[in-house]
PDB file of C-alpha atoms in Angstrom:
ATOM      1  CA  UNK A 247      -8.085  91.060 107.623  1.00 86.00           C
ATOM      2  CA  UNK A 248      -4.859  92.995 106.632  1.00 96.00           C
ATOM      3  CA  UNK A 249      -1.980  91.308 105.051  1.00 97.00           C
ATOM      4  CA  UNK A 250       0.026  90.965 108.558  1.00 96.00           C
ATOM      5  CA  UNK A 251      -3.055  89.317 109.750  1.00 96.00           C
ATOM      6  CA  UNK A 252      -2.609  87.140 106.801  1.00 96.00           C
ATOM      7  CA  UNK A 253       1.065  85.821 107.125  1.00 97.00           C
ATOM      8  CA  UNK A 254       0.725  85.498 111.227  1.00 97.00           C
ATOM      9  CA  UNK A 255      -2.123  83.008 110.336  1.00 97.00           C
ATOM     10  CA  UNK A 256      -0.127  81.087 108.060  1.00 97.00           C
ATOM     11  CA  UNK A 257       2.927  81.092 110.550  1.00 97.00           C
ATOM     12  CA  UNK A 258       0.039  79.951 113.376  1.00 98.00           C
ATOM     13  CA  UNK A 259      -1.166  77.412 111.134  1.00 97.00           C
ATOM     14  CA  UNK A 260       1.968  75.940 110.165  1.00 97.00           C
ATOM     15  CA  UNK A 261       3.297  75.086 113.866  1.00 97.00           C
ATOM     16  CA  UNK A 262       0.012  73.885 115.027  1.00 98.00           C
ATOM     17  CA  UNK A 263       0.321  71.261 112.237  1.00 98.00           C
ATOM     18  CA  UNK A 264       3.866  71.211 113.316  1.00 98.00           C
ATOM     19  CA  UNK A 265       3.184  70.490 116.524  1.00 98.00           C
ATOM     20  CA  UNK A 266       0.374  67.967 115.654  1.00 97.00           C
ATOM     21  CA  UNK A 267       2.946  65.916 113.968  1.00 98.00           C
ATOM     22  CA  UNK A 268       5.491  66.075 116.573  1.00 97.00           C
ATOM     23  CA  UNK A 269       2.491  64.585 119.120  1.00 97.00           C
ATOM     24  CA  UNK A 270       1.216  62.105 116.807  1.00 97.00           C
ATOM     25  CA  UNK A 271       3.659  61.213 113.862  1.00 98.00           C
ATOM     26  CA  UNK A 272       6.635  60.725 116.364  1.00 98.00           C
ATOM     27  CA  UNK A 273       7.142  56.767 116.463  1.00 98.00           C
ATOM     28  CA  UNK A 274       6.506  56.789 112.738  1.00 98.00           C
ATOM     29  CA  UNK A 275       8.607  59.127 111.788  1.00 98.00           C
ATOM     30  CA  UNK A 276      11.817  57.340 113.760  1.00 98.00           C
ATOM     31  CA  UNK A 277      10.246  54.175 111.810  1.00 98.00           C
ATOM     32  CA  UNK A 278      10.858  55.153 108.482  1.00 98.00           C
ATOM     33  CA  UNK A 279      13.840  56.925 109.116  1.00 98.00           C
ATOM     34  CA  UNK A 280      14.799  53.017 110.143  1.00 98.00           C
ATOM     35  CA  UNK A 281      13.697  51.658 107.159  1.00 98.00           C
ATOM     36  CA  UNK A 282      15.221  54.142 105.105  1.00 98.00           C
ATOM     37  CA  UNK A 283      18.654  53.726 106.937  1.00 98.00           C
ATOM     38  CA  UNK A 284      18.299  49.885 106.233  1.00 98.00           C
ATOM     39  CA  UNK A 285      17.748  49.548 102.819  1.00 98.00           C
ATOM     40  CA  UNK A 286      20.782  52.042 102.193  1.00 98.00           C
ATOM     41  CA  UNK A 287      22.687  49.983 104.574  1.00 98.00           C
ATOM     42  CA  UNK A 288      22.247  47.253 102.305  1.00 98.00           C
ATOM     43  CA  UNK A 289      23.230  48.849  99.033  1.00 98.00           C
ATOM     44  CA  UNK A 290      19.492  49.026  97.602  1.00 98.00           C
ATOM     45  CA  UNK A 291      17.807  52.642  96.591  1.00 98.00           C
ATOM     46  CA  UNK A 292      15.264  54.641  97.426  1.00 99.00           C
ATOM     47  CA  UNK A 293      12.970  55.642  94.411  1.00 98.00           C
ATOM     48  CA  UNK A 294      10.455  58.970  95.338  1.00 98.00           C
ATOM     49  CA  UNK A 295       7.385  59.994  93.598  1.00 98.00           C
ATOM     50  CA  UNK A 296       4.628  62.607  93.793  1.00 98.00           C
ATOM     51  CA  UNK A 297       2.689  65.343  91.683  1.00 98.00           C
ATOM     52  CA  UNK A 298       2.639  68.929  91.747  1.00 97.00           C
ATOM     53  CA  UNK A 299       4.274  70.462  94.950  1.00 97.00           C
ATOM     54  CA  UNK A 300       4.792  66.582  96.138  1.00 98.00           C
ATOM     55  CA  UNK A 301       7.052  66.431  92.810  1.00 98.00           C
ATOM     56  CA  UNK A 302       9.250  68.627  94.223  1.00 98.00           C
ATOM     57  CA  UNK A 303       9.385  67.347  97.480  1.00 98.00           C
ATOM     58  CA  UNK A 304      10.647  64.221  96.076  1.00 98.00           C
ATOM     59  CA  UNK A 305      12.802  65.927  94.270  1.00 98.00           C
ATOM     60  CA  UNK A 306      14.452  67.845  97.082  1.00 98.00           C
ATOM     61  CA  UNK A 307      14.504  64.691  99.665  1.00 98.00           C
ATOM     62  CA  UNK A 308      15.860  63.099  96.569  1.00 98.00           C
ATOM     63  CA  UNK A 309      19.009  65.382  95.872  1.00 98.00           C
ATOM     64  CA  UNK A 310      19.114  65.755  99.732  1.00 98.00           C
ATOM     65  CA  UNK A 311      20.305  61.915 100.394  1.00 98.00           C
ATOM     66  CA  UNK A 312      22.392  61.835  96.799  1.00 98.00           C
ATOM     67  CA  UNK A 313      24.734  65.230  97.441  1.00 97.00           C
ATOM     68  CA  UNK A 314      24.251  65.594 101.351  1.00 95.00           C
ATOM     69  CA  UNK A 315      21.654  66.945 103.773  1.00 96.00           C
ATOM     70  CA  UNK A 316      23.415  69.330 106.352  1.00 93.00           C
ATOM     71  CA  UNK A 317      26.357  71.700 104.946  1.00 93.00           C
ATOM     72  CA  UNK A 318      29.652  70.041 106.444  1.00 93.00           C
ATOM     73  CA  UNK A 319      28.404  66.240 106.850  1.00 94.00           C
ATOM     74  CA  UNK A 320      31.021  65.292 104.360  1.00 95.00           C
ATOM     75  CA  UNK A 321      29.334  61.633 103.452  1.00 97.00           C
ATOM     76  CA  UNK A 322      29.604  59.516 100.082  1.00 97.00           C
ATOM     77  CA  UNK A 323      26.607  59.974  97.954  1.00 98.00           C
ATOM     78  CA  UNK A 324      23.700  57.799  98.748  1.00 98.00           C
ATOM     79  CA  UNK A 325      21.634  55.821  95.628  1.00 98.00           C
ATOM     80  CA  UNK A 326      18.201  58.232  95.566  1.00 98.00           C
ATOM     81  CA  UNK A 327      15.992  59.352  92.560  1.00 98.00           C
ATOM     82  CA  UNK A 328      12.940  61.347  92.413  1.00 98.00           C
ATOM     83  CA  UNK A 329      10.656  59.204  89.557  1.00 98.00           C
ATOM     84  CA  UNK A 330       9.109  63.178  88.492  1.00 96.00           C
ATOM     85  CA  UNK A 331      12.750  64.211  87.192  1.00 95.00           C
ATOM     86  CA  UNK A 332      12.738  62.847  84.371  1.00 95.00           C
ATOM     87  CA  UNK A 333      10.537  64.936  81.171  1.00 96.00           C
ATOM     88  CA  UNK A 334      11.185  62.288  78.182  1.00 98.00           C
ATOM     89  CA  UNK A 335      10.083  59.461  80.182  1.00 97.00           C
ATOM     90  CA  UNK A 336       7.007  61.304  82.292  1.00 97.00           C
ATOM     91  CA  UNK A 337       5.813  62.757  78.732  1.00 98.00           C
ATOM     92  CA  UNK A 338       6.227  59.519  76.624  1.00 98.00           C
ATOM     93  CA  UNK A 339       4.909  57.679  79.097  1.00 98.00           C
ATOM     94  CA  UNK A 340       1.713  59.812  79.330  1.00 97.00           C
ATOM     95  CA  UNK A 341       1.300  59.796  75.583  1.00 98.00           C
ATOM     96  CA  UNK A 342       1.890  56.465  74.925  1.00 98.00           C
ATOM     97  CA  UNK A 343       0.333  54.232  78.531  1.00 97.00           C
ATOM     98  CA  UNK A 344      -1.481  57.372  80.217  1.00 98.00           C
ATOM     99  CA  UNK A 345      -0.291  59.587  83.184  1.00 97.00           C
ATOM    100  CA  UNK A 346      -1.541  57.060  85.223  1.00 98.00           C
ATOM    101  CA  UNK A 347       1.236  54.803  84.710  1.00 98.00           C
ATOM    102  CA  UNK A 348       4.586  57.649  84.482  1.00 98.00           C
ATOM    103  CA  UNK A 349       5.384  56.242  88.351  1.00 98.00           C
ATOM    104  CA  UNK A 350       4.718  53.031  87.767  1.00 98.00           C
ATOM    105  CA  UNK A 351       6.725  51.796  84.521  1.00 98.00           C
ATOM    106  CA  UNK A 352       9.969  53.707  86.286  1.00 98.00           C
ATOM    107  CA  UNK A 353       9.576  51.076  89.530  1.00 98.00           C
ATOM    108  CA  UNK A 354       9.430  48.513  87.094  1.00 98.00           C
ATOM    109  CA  UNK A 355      12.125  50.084  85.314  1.00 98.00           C
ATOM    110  CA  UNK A 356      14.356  50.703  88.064  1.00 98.00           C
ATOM    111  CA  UNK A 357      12.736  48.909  91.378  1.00 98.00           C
ATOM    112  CA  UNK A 358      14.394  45.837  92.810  1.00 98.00           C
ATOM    113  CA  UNK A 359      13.378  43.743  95.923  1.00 98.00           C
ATOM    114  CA  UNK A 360      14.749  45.445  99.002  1.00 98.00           C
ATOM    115  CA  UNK A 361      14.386  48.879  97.538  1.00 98.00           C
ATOM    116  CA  UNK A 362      12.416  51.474  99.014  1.00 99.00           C
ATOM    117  CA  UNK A 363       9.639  53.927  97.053  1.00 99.00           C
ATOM    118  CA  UNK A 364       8.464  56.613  98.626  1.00 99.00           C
ATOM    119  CA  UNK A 365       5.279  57.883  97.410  1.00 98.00           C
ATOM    120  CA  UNK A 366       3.863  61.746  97.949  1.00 98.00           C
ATOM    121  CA  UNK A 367       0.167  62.620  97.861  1.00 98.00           C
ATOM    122  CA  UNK A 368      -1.159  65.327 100.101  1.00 98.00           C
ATOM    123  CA  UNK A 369      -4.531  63.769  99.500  1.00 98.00           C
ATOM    124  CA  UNK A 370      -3.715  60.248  99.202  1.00 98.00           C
ATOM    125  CA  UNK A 371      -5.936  59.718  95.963  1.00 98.00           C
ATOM    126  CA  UNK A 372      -3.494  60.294  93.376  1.00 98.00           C
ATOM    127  CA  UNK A 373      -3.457  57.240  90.284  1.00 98.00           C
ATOM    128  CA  UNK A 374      -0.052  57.165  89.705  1.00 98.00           C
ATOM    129  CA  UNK A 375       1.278  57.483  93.442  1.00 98.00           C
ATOM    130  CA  UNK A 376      -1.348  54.411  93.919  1.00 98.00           C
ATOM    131  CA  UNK A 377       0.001  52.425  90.353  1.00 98.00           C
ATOM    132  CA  UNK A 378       3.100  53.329  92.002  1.00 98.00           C
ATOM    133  CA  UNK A 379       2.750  51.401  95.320  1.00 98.00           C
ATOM    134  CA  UNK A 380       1.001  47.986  93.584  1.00 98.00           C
ATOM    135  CA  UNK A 381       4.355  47.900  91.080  1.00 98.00           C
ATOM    136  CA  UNK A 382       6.590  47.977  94.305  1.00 98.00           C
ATOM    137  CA  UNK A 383       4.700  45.553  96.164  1.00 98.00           C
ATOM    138  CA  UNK A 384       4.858  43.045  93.423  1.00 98.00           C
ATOM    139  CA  UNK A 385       8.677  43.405  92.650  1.00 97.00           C
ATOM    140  CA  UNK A 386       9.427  43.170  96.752  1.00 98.00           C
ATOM    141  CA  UNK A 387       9.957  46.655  97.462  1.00 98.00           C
ATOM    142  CA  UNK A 388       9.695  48.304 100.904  1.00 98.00           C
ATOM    143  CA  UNK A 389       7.128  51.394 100.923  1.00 98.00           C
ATOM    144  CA  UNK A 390       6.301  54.386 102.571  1.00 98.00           C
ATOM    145  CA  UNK A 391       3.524  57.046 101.873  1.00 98.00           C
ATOM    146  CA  UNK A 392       3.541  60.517 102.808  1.00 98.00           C
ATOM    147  CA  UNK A 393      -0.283  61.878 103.059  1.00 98.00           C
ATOM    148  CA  UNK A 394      -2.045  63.932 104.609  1.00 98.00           C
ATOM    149  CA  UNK A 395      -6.267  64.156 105.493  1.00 97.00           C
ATOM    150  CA  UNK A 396      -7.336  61.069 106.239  1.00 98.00           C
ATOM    151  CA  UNK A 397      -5.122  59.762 103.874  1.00 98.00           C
ATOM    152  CA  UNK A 398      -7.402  59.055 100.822  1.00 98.00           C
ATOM    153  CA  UNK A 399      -7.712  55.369  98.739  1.00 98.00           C
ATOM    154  CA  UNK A 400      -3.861  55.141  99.782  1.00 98.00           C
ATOM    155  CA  UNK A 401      -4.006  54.629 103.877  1.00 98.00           C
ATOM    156  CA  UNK A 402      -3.208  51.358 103.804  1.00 98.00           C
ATOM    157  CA  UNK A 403      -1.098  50.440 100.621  1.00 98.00           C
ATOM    158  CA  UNK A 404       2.608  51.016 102.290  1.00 98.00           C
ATOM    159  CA  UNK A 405       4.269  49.616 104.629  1.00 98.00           C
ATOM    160  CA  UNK A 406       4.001  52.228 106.607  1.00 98.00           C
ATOM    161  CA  UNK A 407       1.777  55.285 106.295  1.00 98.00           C
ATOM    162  CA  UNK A 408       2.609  58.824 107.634  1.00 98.00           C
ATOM    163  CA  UNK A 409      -0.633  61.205 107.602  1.00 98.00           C
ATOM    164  CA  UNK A 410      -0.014  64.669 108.368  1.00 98.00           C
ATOM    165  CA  UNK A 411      -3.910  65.350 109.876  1.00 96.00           C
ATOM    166  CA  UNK A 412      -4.958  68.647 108.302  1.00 97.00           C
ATOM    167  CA  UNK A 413      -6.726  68.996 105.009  1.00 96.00           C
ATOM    168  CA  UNK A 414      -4.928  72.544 103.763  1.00 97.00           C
ATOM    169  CA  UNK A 415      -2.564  70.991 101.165  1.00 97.00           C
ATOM    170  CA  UNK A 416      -0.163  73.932 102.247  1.00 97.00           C
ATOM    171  CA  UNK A 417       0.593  72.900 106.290  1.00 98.00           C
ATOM    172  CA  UNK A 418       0.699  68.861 104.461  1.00 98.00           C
ATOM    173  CA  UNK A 419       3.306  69.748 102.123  1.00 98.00           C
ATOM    174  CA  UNK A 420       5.137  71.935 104.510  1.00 98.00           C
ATOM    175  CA  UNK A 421       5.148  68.831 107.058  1.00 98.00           C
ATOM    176  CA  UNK A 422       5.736  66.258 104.215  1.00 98.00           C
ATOM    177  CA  UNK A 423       9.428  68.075 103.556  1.00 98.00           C
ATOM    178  CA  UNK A 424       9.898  68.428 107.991  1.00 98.00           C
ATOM    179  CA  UNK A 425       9.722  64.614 107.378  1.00 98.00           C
ATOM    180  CA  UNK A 426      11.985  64.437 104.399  1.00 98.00           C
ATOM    181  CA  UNK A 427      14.852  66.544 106.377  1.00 98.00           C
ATOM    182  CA  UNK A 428      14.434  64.073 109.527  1.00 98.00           C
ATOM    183  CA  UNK A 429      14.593  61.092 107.450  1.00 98.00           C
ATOM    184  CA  UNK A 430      17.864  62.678 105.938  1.00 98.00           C
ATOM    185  CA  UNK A 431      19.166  63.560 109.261  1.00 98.00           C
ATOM    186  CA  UNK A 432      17.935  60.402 110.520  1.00 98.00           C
ATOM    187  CA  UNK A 433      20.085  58.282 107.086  1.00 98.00           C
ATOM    188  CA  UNK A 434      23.552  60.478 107.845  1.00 97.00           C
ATOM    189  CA  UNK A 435      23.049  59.661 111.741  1.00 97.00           C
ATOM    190  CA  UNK A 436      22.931  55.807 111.130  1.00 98.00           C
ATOM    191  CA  UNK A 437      24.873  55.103 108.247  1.00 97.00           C
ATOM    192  CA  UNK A 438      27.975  57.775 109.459  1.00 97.00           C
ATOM    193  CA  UNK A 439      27.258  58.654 112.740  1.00 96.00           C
ATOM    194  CA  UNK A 440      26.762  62.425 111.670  1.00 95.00           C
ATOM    195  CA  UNK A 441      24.663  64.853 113.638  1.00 87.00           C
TER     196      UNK A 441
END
């Protein structure tokens, strides 16, 4: 295999899972884009979470909805924050409870009924995503998980479940932050009719 062999495979691979999404993940997708337009509708925030490359995602969905998601959709910022940002909390919390719990203590820190978390795992078996999920369902939060595979000990937990169905964490990531722009898109559509 030479290295052009290499990067069409990867561009193959990516709008197969693309297009997997699009025939499968359609009615879900337009779901949480609802849900997300709600509870911003009402004043409430959306908290994000994941490890690794998911960390980032949240990140970037994250910054997306708080400074603006398409260059000219001149909006007021929207109440989002990505529960990885944070070093002093993520590495006290690990020393002192156990990375288990960095996700968790923050939606008990932060989480109020009505709000959303949005929780990242590409396999759907991470500890802290999970903790995650049982603190927001106790304090009344709305959920959402992005996964991928068969979606792990998480299918289930949220609300409502999006599962990208490859296993290569690659195409799930790639499709995880596809989702994150739509549900932007989706948030500056419904809350200030911008396209």
């Amino acid at each position: 295999m030479n290295l052009k062999e290499i990067a069409s495979k990867q561009i193959q691979d990516s709008i197969e899972t693309k297009k997997a999404v699009l025939d499968t993940l359609l009615p879900e997708i337009e779901e949480a884009g609802k849900i997300a337009s709600e509870v911003l509708k009402k004043g409430n925030t959306i908290l994000f979470c994941g490890n690794g490359g998911s960390s980032c995602d949240a990140s970037h969905i994250a910054a997306e909805l708080v400074v603006r998601y398409k260059s000219g959709n001149e909006r007021r910022a929207l109440p989002a924050l990505a529960l990885n940002a944070d070093s002093a909390v993520l590495t006290a919390c690990s020393n002192d409870y156990g990375y288990e719990f960095v996700f968790s203590r923050q939606v008990e820190a932060f989480g109020k009924p009505g709000d959303l978390l949005v929780g990242l795992s590409t396999s759907g078996n991470s500890k802290n995503v999970i903790a995650a999920l049982e603190s927001a369902k106790k304090i009344g939060m709305k959920t959402i998980s992005l996964l991928g595979g068969d979606g792990g000990k998480m299918k289930g937990m949220a609300d409502l479940d999006l599962i990208i169905p490859r296993k290569e964490t690659a195409r799930i990531q790639e499709s995880h932050i596809l989702i994150g722009h739509i549900l932007c898109s989706i948030v500056e559509y419904e809350l200030f009719q911008l396209g």
